[in-house]
Amino acid sequence: MTVTHPKGFRASGVAAGLKASGNPDVALVVNDGPDYTAAGVFTGNRVKAAPVLWSQQVLKGGIVRAVILNSGGANACTGSQGFRDTHATAEHTATVLRGGANRMMIGAGDVAVCSTGLIGELLPMDKLLPGVNAAAKALDADGGAKAAEAIMTTDTVAKNAVAQRDGWSVGGIAKGAGMLAPALATMLVVITTDASADNEVLDAALRAATRVTFDRIDADGCMSTNDTVLLLASGASNRQPSLEELTAAVTEVCHDLAQQLIADAEGATKHIAIEVQGAASEADAVQVGRTVAGNNLVKTAFFGNDPNWGRILAAIGTTSAAFEPDRIDVAINGVWICKGGAAAEDRSKVDLSGRDVSVTINLREGEMSATIWTTDLSHAYVHENSAYSS
Amino acid sequence: MTVTHPKGFRASGVAAGLKASGNPDVALVVNDGPDYTAAGVFTGNRVKAAPVLWSQQVLKGGIVRAVILNSGGANACTGSQGFRDTHATAEHTATVLRGGANRMMIGAGDVAVCSTGLIGELLPMDKLLPGVNAAAKALDADGGAKAAEAIMTTDTVAKNAVAQRDGWSVGGIAKGAGMLAPALATMLVVITTDASADNEVLDAALRAATRVTFDRIDADGCMSTNDTVLLLASGASNRQPSLEELTAAVTEVCHDLAQQLIADAEGATKHIAIEVQGAASEADAVQVGRTVAGNNLVKTAFFGNDPNWGRILAAIGTTSAAFEPDRIDVAINGVWICKGGAAAEDRSKVDLSGRDVSVTINLREGEMSATIWTTDLSHAYVHENSAYSS
């Protein structure tokens, strides 16, 4: 149920001492082919970590044979030394994989690098490089779950997912806690498939999938310095699904992982789905959903089990979406407490005692809709993010 | 030291029972002339409360003889009945001021209305209208401070300010706690002057003043459904300052009130000034300052006394301002812990034990600068905003 479910992949996760806890902190995923096509989606943040800059270059080459990942340090805002360290990590990974039992045909330019953890500090290369050796030795056709464990930071559970199709499959691992954006917690995702697909098809499938999954959790899924989503194809199933079939399977895995990320968000007590209906455009629906999801007063109200539709309307009012204030309807957990921009059903009918909350906003302007997933803003969120220097 | 310091104004504050606490909740400010010129700046929120829609119409008439304000209810998202209630409040205020000891020449169209409190509920008119009667009776040339008290909601102290000039002055009162935007706490401000100035001059002075004061506290000072800043001129000093002189005095009062608002923000433990230097344009400087100020990870780091410059860089990276990541310098309380986008002086040198924090960001792109004021994100903020249904 992870990146090693599709044929043609091995993975591992080992403890290299980057994390003070001694927990696993270096992960490796390798593609044993016969294909080595790949696609990547990276953070929209203009302050990009060294591994993001490196991996963007690797993707331009069109081949990814290995992904080396570490937690315990983001290697972001580390200047030219940080980039040299990322380069050295890729070189070392390629060297190690060319030798030993692996005997892979691989150069540094085929190795993507992902890092997560503290910003602004150099990685302890004297620990990381031996960790790469250990990870290469530990590579296993069942090693995906161990890789998922090794990329955890403040995550409380490892995230794995699979979409099984007839004769081929898609698998994935992810990490990323924090309240995601606007909290800038890093999201790292590696997705694998044993389908055969060229780079253009993989790129189209991955972009279509992330647009409606990772990009719709909280305000913006792509705003850490290190966010990276990679899709690797081995072709080992000897199947070539259509773009639509591949997109559907990749989207299924991305949706599953995105929901796991939201469910594990730092200190959250609510898992909130904000569905915007009746929008004049999908862009309007997404903008309204993100704005409501990102509003601290809305988030704190849900933490307090308060069905505060007035704060939702006030948040909608800050957007540029097409709407008239006196036409908006809002339901919380199915109770239409606001109709035509004013109070409707009694707020006491809204039961907010559970963890899952659904907010439905009808702008009554058109036919388009979108759903954004988010969390509440809790004491535990403040505690975790004021105590953890990341 | 308040709205009744300039000559030609009277004010009052009374308890009408709108607040469950029994504290004063209706305020009245009247202009006894000889001039009745005025200007207003209102919320940019597209969901506007009934009193905002009403007062915008009043301002178009060019004359404001009275401002009636209430706490204990925002009269926002209240539909057509809410607007009828605001209209009735203005009518009643005008009627009462035409009679009794006041004998003012005043119509409903000369009465601005401001409300603050819960969104989505109708005002108890059976309490508010008798409160107007009492406020009219209590009008006093020294009543400004009582008016400031009566508009408080979660404010812990009343806010008053004065700028004294040779022969004329500017006075003001304000309310507005919450973390301001993005928390959408309502800001109400009434500013008075005994200078003589026509509506165009007042409008220019008020817009210039709010642009660099109220608009620069937190991410955006104009996003509640009810935000209103009014400037009334009586001409009673018989002085006619230049636009520059008037702008300077109004800005002084607005700056003073804005700092009082930040100092009293709900649950804040830090008062943070973010100065962006070296920007290519003032708009870039403001955008960077607002984005950093509005970032929850930056805010929680300051609550935890953590000089986390990496989170500041990551926030800057989400803007469209002109910058190169490897040229940015950041100082916290005077210590340049980030130079050229990477770690510089030791973070342990930064003393964050005090309440006041200064962040200096140098983009090294140009000569423009701007300062945004904000607060940290604390447990108390979450508590107050999850418990208070507003």
PDB file of N, CA, C and O in Angstrom, chain B residues 193-257:
ATOM      1  N   THR B 193     -12.144  68.001  14.253  1.00  0.00           N
ATOM      2  CA  THR B 193     -11.214  69.131  14.234  1.00  0.00           C
ATOM      3  C   THR B 193     -12.016  70.425  14.234  1.00  0.00           C
ATOM      4  O   THR B 193     -13.119  70.482  13.674  1.00  0.00           O
ATOM      5  N   ASP B 194     -11.464  71.441  14.894  1.00  0.00           N
ATOM      6  CA  ASP B 194     -12.104  72.755  14.851  1.00  0.00           C
ATOM      7  C   ASP B 194     -11.495  73.628  13.758  1.00  0.00           C
ATOM      8  O   ASP B 194     -11.786  74.813  13.662  1.00  0.00           O
ATOM      9  N   ALA B 195     -10.627  73.020  12.939  1.00  0.00           N
ATOM     10  CA  ALA B 195     -10.146  73.743  11.758  1.00  0.00           C
ATOM     11  C   ALA B 195     -11.288  73.888  10.763  1.00  0.00           C
ATOM     12  O   ALA B 195     -12.288  73.178  10.839  1.00  0.00           O
ATOM     13  N   SER B 196     -11.131  74.831   9.860  1.00  0.00           N
ATOM     14  CA  SER B 196     -12.105  75.012   8.795  1.00  0.00           C
ATOM     15  C   SER B 196     -11.523  74.378   7.533  1.00  0.00           C
ATOM     16  O   SER B 196     -10.397  74.679   7.144  1.00  0.00           O
ATOM     17  N   ALA B 197     -12.276  73.486   6.922  1.00  0.00           N
ATOM     18  CA  ALA B 197     -11.781  72.808   5.722  1.00  0.00           C
ATOM     19  C   ALA B 197     -12.964  72.290   4.935  1.00  0.00           C
ATOM     20  O   ALA B 197     -13.949  71.824   5.521  1.00  0.00           O
ATOM     21  N   ASP B 198     -12.895  72.380   3.615  1.00  0.00           N
ATOM     22  CA  ASP B 198     -14.015  71.869   2.830  1.00  0.00           C
ATOM     23  C   ASP B 198     -13.908  70.345   2.701  1.00  0.00           C
ATOM     24  O   ASP B 198     -12.907  69.743   3.105  1.00  0.00           O
ATOM     25  N   ASN B 199     -14.938  69.740   2.161  1.00  0.00           N
ATOM     26  CA  ASN B 199     -15.001  68.275   2.119  1.00  0.00           C
ATOM     27  C   ASN B 199     -13.835  67.658   1.351  1.00  0.00           C
ATOM     28  O   ASN B 199     -13.336  66.600   1.731  1.00  0.00           O
ATOM     29  N   GLU B 200     -13.404  68.312   0.270  1.00  0.00           N
ATOM     30  CA  GLU B 200     -12.321  67.748  -0.532  1.00  0.00           C
ATOM     31  C   GLU B 200     -11.014  67.708   0.266  1.00  0.00           C
ATOM     32  O   GLU B 200     -10.255  66.742   0.196  1.00  0.00           O
ATOM     33  N   VAL B 201     -10.748  68.788   0.992  1.00  0.00           N
ATOM     34  CA  VAL B 201      -9.529  68.842   1.805  1.00  0.00           C
ATOM     35  C   VAL B 201      -9.595  67.798   2.927  1.00  0.00           C
ATOM     36  O   VAL B 201      -8.626  67.072   3.179  1.00  0.00           O
ATOM     37  N   LEU B 202     -10.740  67.696   3.569  1.00  0.00           N
ATOM     38  CA  LEU B 202     -10.891  66.696   4.636  1.00  0.00           C
ATOM     39  C   LEU B 202     -10.685  65.291   4.080  1.00  0.00           C
ATOM     40  O   LEU B 202     -10.007  64.453   4.689  1.00  0.00           O
ATOM     41  N   ASP B 203     -11.259  65.032   2.922  1.00  0.00           N
ATOM     42  CA  ASP B 203     -11.146  63.706   2.323  1.00  0.00           C
ATOM     43  C   ASP B 203      -9.690  63.378   1.989  1.00  0.00           C
ATOM     44  O   ASP B 203      -9.212  62.273   2.266  1.00  0.00           O
ATOM     45  N   ALA B 204      -8.983  64.352   1.415  1.00  0.00           N
ATOM     46  CA  ALA B 204      -7.577  64.126   1.059  1.00  0.00           C
ATOM     47  C   ALA B 204      -6.738  63.895   2.311  1.00  0.00           C
ATOM     48  O   ALA B 204      -5.873  63.004   2.349  1.00  0.00           O
ATOM     49  N   ALA B 205      -6.984  64.688   3.344  1.00  0.00           N
ATOM     50  CA  ALA B 205      -6.209  64.554   4.585  1.00  0.00           C
ATOM     51  C   ALA B 205      -6.485  63.199   5.244  1.00  0.00           C
ATOM     52  O   ALA B 205      -5.555  62.506   5.698  1.00  0.00           O
ATOM     53  N   LEU B 206      -7.759  62.800   5.284  1.00  0.00           N
ATOM     54  CA  LEU B 206      -8.116  61.548   5.950  1.00  0.00           C
ATOM     55  C   LEU B 206      -7.557  60.336   5.199  1.00  0.00           C
ATOM     56  O   LEU B 206      -7.024  59.402   5.811  1.00  0.00           O
ATOM     57  N   ARG B 207      -7.656  60.362   3.869  1.00  0.00           N
ATOM     58  CA  ARG B 207      -7.129  59.223   3.108  1.00  0.00           C
ATOM     59  C   ARG B 207      -5.614  59.115   3.227  1.00  0.00           C
ATOM     60  O   ARG B 207      -5.066  58.012   3.354  1.00  0.00           O
ATOM     61  N   ALA B 208      -4.928  60.254   3.202  1.00  0.00           N
ATOM     62  CA  ALA B 208      -3.467  60.231   3.349  1.00  0.00           C
ATOM     63  C   ALA B 208      -3.087  59.698   4.733  1.00  0.00           C
ATOM     64  O   ALA B 208      -2.116  58.945   4.882  1.00  0.00           O
ATOM     65  N   ALA B 209      -3.853  60.075   5.735  1.00  0.00           N
ATOM     66  CA  ALA B 209      -3.533  59.654   7.115  1.00  0.00           C
ATOM     67  C   ALA B 209      -3.813  58.171   7.330  1.00  0.00           C
ATOM     68  O   ALA B 209      -2.975  57.448   7.893  1.00  0.00           O
ATOM     69  N   THR B 210      -4.975  57.690   6.882  1.00  0.00           N
ATOM     70  CA  THR B 210      -5.317  56.282   7.130  1.00  0.00           C
ATOM     71  C   THR B 210      -4.411  55.348   6.333  1.00  0.00           C
ATOM     72  O   THR B 210      -4.106  54.248   6.783  1.00  0.00           O
ATOM     73  N   ARG B 211      -3.949  55.802   5.169  1.00  0.00           N
ATOM     74  CA  ARG B 211      -3.104  54.957   4.317  1.00  0.00           C
ATOM     75  C   ARG B 211      -1.827  54.527   5.038  1.00  0.00           C
ATOM     76  O   ARG B 211      -1.317  53.422   4.814  1.00  0.00           O
ATOM     77  N   VAL B 212      -1.282  55.398   5.879  1.00  0.00           N
ATOM     78  CA  VAL B 212      -0.011  55.073   6.550  1.00  0.00           C
ATOM     79  C   VAL B 212      -0.199  54.732   8.030  1.00  0.00           C
ATOM     80  O   VAL B 212       0.779  54.590   8.762  1.00  0.00           O
ATOM     81  N   THR B 213      -1.438  54.611   8.482  1.00  0.00           N
ATOM     82  CA  THR B 213      -1.671  54.283   9.906  1.00  0.00           C
ATOM     83  C   THR B 213      -2.603  53.072  10.013  1.00  0.00           C
ATOM     84  O   THR B 213      -2.134  51.949  10.093  1.00  0.00           O
ATOM     85  N   PHE B 214      -3.918  53.312   9.959  1.00  0.00           N
ATOM     86  CA  PHE B 214      -4.859  52.195  10.134  1.00  0.00           C
ATOM     87  C   PHE B 214      -4.681  51.119   9.055  1.00  0.00           C
ATOM     88  O   PHE B 214      -4.872  49.938   9.320  1.00  0.00           O
ATOM     89  N   ASP B 215      -4.309  51.544   7.850  1.00  0.00           N
ATOM     90  CA  ASP B 215      -4.108  50.563   6.777  1.00  0.00           C
ATOM     91  C   ASP B 215      -2.816  49.780   6.952  1.00  0.00           C
ATOM     92  O   ASP B 215      -2.555  48.854   6.186  1.00  0.00           O
ATOM     93  N   ARG B 216      -1.990  50.141   7.913  1.00  0.00           N
ATOM     94  CA  ARG B 216      -0.717  49.447   8.088  1.00  0.00           C
ATOM     95  C   ARG B 216      -0.631  48.708   9.405  1.00  0.00           C
ATOM     96  O   ARG B 216       0.458  48.345   9.852  1.00  0.00           O
ATOM     97  N   ILE B 217      -1.760  48.535  10.072  1.00  0.00           N
ATOM     98  CA  ILE B 217      -1.736  47.648  11.223  1.00  0.00           C
ATOM     99  C   ILE B 217      -2.231  46.287  10.755  1.00  0.00           C
ATOM    100  O   ILE B 217      -3.289  46.158  10.167  1.00  0.00           O
ATOM    101  N   ASP B 218      -1.397  45.300  10.993  1.00  0.00           N
ATOM    102  CA  ASP B 218      -1.601  43.935  10.513  1.00  0.00           C
ATOM    103  C   ASP B 218      -1.781  43.920   9.002  1.00  0.00           C
ATOM    104  O   ASP B 218      -1.324  44.807   8.299  1.00  0.00           O
ATOM    105  N   ALA B 219      -2.422  42.875   8.497  1.00  0.00           N
ATOM    106  CA  ALA B 219      -2.410  42.642   7.058  1.00  0.00           C
ATOM    107  C   ALA B 219      -3.262  43.657   6.311  1.00  0.00           C
ATOM    108  O   ALA B 219      -2.946  44.048   5.202  1.00  0.00           O
ATOM    109  N   ASP B 220      -4.342  44.073   6.906  1.00  0.00           N
ATOM    110  CA  ASP B 220      -5.234  44.963   6.197  1.00  0.00           C
ATOM    111  C   ASP B 220      -6.225  45.526   7.198  1.00  0.00           C
ATOM    112  O   ASP B 220      -6.962  44.788   7.819  1.00  0.00           O
ATOM    113  N   GLY B 221      -6.219  46.827   7.351  1.00  0.00           N
ATOM    114  CA  GLY B 221      -7.034  47.462   8.387  1.00  0.00           C
ATOM    115  C   GLY B 221      -8.486  47.633   8.026  1.00  0.00           C
ATOM    116  O   GLY B 221      -9.259  48.155   8.822  1.00  0.00           O
ATOM    117  N   CYS B 222      -8.898  47.209   6.856  1.00  0.00           N
ATOM    118  CA  CYS B 222     -10.242  47.552   6.380  1.00  0.00           C
ATOM    119  C   CYS B 222     -11.041  46.328   5.993  1.00  0.00           C
ATOM    120  O   CYS B 222     -11.616  46.289   4.918  1.00  0.00           O
ATOM    121  N   MET B 223     -11.086  45.324   6.813  1.00  0.00           N
ATOM    122  CA  MET B 223     -11.723  44.126   6.343  1.00  0.00           C
ATOM    123  C   MET B 223     -12.864  43.609   7.203  1.00  0.00           C
ATOM    124  O   MET B 223     -13.412  42.567   6.925  1.00  0.00           O
ATOM    125  N   SER B 224     -13.230  44.316   8.244  1.00  0.00           N
ATOM    126  CA  SER B 224     -14.447  43.910   8.944  1.00  0.00           C
ATOM    127  C   SER B 224     -15.643  44.390   8.128  1.00  0.00           C
ATOM    128  O   SER B 224     -15.517  45.184   7.199  1.00  0.00           O
ATOM    129  N   THR B 225     -16.823  43.904   8.469  1.00  0.00           N
ATOM    130  CA  THR B 225     -18.046  44.348   7.791  1.00  0.00           C
ATOM    131  C   THR B 225     -18.430  45.767   8.196  1.00  0.00           C
ATOM    132  O   THR B 225     -19.286  46.381   7.560  1.00  0.00           O
ATOM    133  N   ASN B 226     -17.850  46.301   9.280  1.00  0.00           N
ATOM    134  CA  ASN B 226     -18.327  47.548   9.880  1.00  0.00           C
ATOM    135  C   ASN B 226     -17.294  48.659   9.981  1.00  0.00           C
ATOM    136  O   ASN B 226     -17.613  49.751  10.449  1.00  0.00           O
ATOM    137  N   ASP B 227     -16.032  48.413   9.574  1.00  0.00           N
ATOM    138  CA  ASP B 227     -14.974  49.412   9.771  1.00  0.00           C
ATOM    139  C   ASP B 227     -15.368  50.784   9.235  1.00  0.00           C
ATOM    140  O   ASP B 227     -15.779  50.917   8.077  1.00  0.00           O
ATOM    141  N   THR B 228     -15.197  51.786  10.064  1.00  0.00           N
ATOM    142  CA  THR B 228     -15.563  53.144   9.684  1.00  0.00           C
ATOM    143  C   THR B 228     -14.601  54.130  10.345  1.00  0.00           C
ATOM    144  O   THR B 228     -14.335  54.020  11.541  1.00  0.00           O
ATOM    145  N   VAL B 229     -14.079  55.055   9.567  1.00  0.00           N
ATOM    146  CA  VAL B 229     -13.274  56.157  10.106  1.00  0.00           C
ATOM    147  C   VAL B 229     -13.894  57.457   9.598  1.00  0.00           C
ATOM    148  O   VAL B 229     -13.968  57.676   8.384  1.00  0.00           O
ATOM    149  N   LEU B 230     -14.374  58.299  10.519  1.00  0.00           N
ATOM    150  CA  LEU B 230     -15.029  59.554  10.143  1.00  0.00           C
ATOM    151  C   LEU B 230     -14.199  60.736  10.619  1.00  0.00           C
ATOM    152  O   LEU B 230     -13.593  60.691  11.692  1.00  0.00           O
ATOM    153  N   LEU B 231     -14.177  61.801   9.814  1.00  0.00           N
ATOM    154  CA  LEU B 231     -13.499  63.045  10.181  1.00  0.00           C
ATOM    155  C   LEU B 231     -14.509  64.183  10.044  1.00  0.00           C
ATOM    156  O   LEU B 231     -15.071  64.386   8.961  1.00  0.00           O
ATOM    157  N   LEU B 232     -14.763  64.883  11.145  1.00  0.00           N
ATOM    158  CA  LEU B 232     -15.753  65.964  11.173  1.00  0.00           C
ATOM    159  C   LEU B 232     -15.042  67.291  11.484  1.00  0.00           C
ATOM    160  O   LEU B 232     -14.197  67.336  12.381  1.00  0.00           O
ATOM    161  N   ALA B 233     -15.392  68.341  10.759  1.00  0.00           N
ATOM    162  CA  ALA B 233     -14.767  69.650  10.991  1.00  0.00           C
ATOM    163  C   ALA B 233     -15.834  70.675  11.378  1.00  0.00           C
ATOM    164  O   ALA B 233     -16.854  70.800  10.702  1.00  0.00           O
ATOM    165  N   SER B 234     -15.587  71.403  12.484  1.00  0.00           N
ATOM    166  CA  SER B 234     -16.550  72.406  12.959  1.00  0.00           C
ATOM    167  C   SER B 234     -16.217  73.814  12.501  1.00  0.00           C
ATOM    168  O   SER B 234     -17.079  74.686  12.493  1.00  0.00           O
ATOM    169  N   GLY B 235     -14.948  74.048  12.163  1.00  0.00           N
ATOM    170  CA  GLY B 235     -14.537  75.410  11.805  1.00  0.00           C
ATOM    171  C   GLY B 235     -14.567  76.379  12.971  1.00  0.00           C
ATOM    172  O   GLY B 235     -14.372  77.580  12.790  1.00  0.00           O
ATOM    173  N   ALA B 236     -14.807  75.886  14.205  1.00  0.00           N
ATOM    174  CA  ALA B 236     -14.997  76.765  15.363  1.00  0.00           C
ATOM    175  C   ALA B 236     -13.723  77.504  15.767  1.00  0.00           C
ATOM    176  O   ALA B 236     -13.780  78.476  16.522  1.00  0.00           O
ATOM    177  N   SER B 237     -12.583  77.066  15.288  1.00  0.00           N
ATOM    178  CA  SER B 237     -11.334  77.766  15.627  1.00  0.00           C
ATOM    179  C   SER B 237     -11.112  78.976  14.722  1.00  0.00           C
ATOM    180  O   SER B 237     -10.236  79.791  14.962  1.00  0.00           O
ATOM    181  N   ASN B 238     -11.889  79.026  13.640  1.00  0.00           N
ATOM    182  CA  ASN B 238     -11.706  80.095  12.660  1.00  0.00           C
ATOM    183  C   ASN B 238     -10.318  80.054  12.006  1.00  0.00           C
ATOM    184  O   ASN B 238      -9.845  81.047  11.488  1.00  0.00           O
ATOM    185  N   ARG B 239      -9.656  78.910  12.058  1.00  0.00           N
ATOM    186  CA  ARG B 239      -8.363  78.754  11.386  1.00  0.00           C
ATOM    187  C   ARG B 239      -8.539  77.842  10.175  1.00  0.00           C
ATOM    188  O   ARG B 239      -9.350  76.921  10.208  1.00  0.00           O
ATOM    189  N   GLN B 240      -7.751  78.095   9.155  1.00  0.00           N
ATOM    190  CA  GLN B 240      -7.822  77.259   7.948  1.00  0.00           C
ATOM    191  C   GLN B 240      -6.421  76.769   7.597  1.00  0.00           C
ATOM    192  O   GLN B 240      -5.736  77.368   6.770  1.00  0.00           O
ATOM    193  N   PRO B 241      -5.979  75.684   8.229  1.00  0.00           N
ATOM    194  CA  PRO B 241      -4.632  75.175   7.951  1.00  0.00           C
ATOM    195  C   PRO B 241      -4.531  74.712   6.497  1.00  0.00           C
ATOM    196  O   PRO B 241      -5.539  74.414   5.855  1.00  0.00           O
ATOM    197  N   SER B 242      -3.291  74.624   6.002  1.00  0.00           N
ATOM    198  CA  SER B 242      -3.072  74.080   4.654  1.00  0.00           C
ATOM    199  C   SER B 242      -3.378  72.586   4.667  1.00  0.00           C
ATOM    200  O   SER B 242      -3.465  71.960   5.738  1.00  0.00           O
ATOM    201  N   LEU B 243      -3.520  72.017   3.493  1.00  0.00           N
ATOM    202  CA  LEU B 243      -3.762  70.573   3.407  1.00  0.00           C
ATOM    203  C   LEU B 243      -2.626  69.814   4.094  1.00  0.00           C
ATOM    204  O   LEU B 243      -2.859  68.832   4.803  1.00  0.00           O
ATOM    205  N   GLU B 244      -1.396  70.287   3.905  1.00  0.00           N
ATOM    206  CA  GLU B 244      -0.249  69.606   4.515  1.00  0.00           C
ATOM    207  C   GLU B 244      -0.328  69.657   6.037  1.00  0.00           C
ATOM    208  O   GLU B 244      -0.084  68.656   6.714  1.00  0.00           O
ATOM    209  N   GLU B 245      -0.661  70.842   6.566  1.00  0.00           N
ATOM    210  CA  GLU B 245      -0.750  70.989   8.023  1.00  0.00           C
ATOM    211  C   GLU B 245      -1.866  70.102   8.580  1.00  0.00           C
ATOM    212  O   GLU B 245      -1.696  69.422   9.590  1.00  0.00           O
ATOM    213  N   LEU B 246      -3.005  70.132   7.907  1.00  0.00           N
ATOM    214  CA  LEU B 246      -4.138  69.337   8.380  1.00  0.00           C
ATOM    215  C   LEU B 246      -3.813  67.842   8.294  1.00  0.00           C
ATOM    216  O   LEU B 246      -4.081  67.077   9.233  1.00  0.00           O
ATOM    217  N   THR B 247      -3.212  67.429   7.175  1.00  0.00           N
ATOM    218  CA  THR B 247      -2.859  66.012   7.007  1.00  0.00           C
ATOM    219  C   THR B 247      -1.912  65.562   8.120  1.00  0.00           C
ATOM    220  O   THR B 247      -2.073  64.472   8.682  1.00  0.00           O
ATOM    221  N   ALA B 248      -0.933  66.403   8.439  1.00  0.00           N
ATOM    222  CA  ALA B 248       0.031  66.036   9.476  1.00  0.00           C
ATOM    223  C   ALA B 248      -0.658  65.847  10.820  1.00  0.00           C
ATOM    224  O   ALA B 248      -0.382  64.888  11.555  1.00  0.00           O
ATOM    225  N   ALA B 249      -1.588  66.736  11.151  1.00  0.00           N
ATOM    226  CA  ALA B 249      -2.261  66.641  12.451  1.00  0.00           C
ATOM    227  C   ALA B 249      -3.206  65.436  12.487  1.00  0.00           C
ATOM    228  O   ALA B 249      -3.268  64.709  13.493  1.00  0.00           O
ATOM    229  N   VAL B 250      -3.935  65.213  11.407  1.00  0.00           N
ATOM    230  CA  VAL B 250      -4.848  64.060  11.364  1.00  0.00           C
ATOM    231  C   VAL B 250      -4.030  62.759  11.415  1.00  0.00           C
ATOM    232  O   VAL B 250      -4.401  61.792  12.095  1.00  0.00           O
ATOM    233  N   THR B 251      -2.887  62.737  10.717  1.00  0.00           N
ATOM    234  CA  THR B 251      -2.036  61.553  10.723  1.00  0.00           C
ATOM    235  C   THR B 251      -1.499  61.286  12.133  1.00  0.00           C
ATOM    236  O   THR B 251      -1.428  60.134  12.569  1.00  0.00           O
ATOM    237  N   GLU B 252      -1.146  62.360  12.839  1.00  0.00           N
ATOM    238  CA  GLU B 252      -0.645  62.202  14.209  1.00  0.00           C
ATOM    239  C   GLU B 252      -1.700  61.529  15.091  1.00  0.00           C
ATOM    240  O   GLU B 252      -1.402  60.588  15.835  1.00  0.00           O
ATOM    241  N   VAL B 253      -2.940  61.970  14.969  1.00  0.00           N
ATOM    242  CA  VAL B 253      -4.021  61.369  15.767  1.00  0.00           C
ATOM    243  C   VAL B 253      -4.282  59.926  15.330  1.00  0.00           C
ATOM    244  O   VAL B 253      -4.435  59.021  16.157  1.00  0.00           O
ATOM    245  N   CYS B 254      -4.299  59.682  14.027  1.00  0.00           N
ATOM    246  CA  CYS B 254      -4.544  58.319  13.535  1.00  0.00           C
ATOM    247  C   CYS B 254      -3.419  57.381  13.969  1.00  0.00           C
ATOM    248  O   CYS B 254      -3.668  56.226  14.347  1.00  0.00           O
ATOM    249  N   HIS B 255      -2.185  57.847  13.898  1.00  0.00           N
ATOM    250  CA  HIS B 255      -1.051  57.013  14.315  1.00  0.00           C
ATOM    251  C   HIS B 255      -1.164  56.667  15.798  1.00  0.00           C
ATOM    252  O   HIS B 255      -0.995  55.510  16.197  1.00  0.00           O
ATOM    253  N   ASP B 256      -1.480  57.662  16.595  1.00  0.00           N
ATOM    254  CA  ASP B 256      -1.618  57.458  18.038  1.00  0.00           C
ATOM    255  C   ASP B 256      -2.715  56.418  18.316  1.00  0.00           C
ATOM    256  O   ASP B 256      -2.506  55.438  19.052  1.00  0.00           O
ATOM    257  N   LEU B 257      -3.876  56.574  17.678  1.00  0.00           N
ATOM    258  CA  LEU B 257      -4.987  55.636  17.898  1.00  0.00           C
ATOM    259  C   LEU B 257      -4.637  54.237  17.378  1.00  0.00           C
ATOM    260  O   LEU B 257      -4.956  53.229  18.015  1.00  0.00           O
TER     261      LEU B 257
END
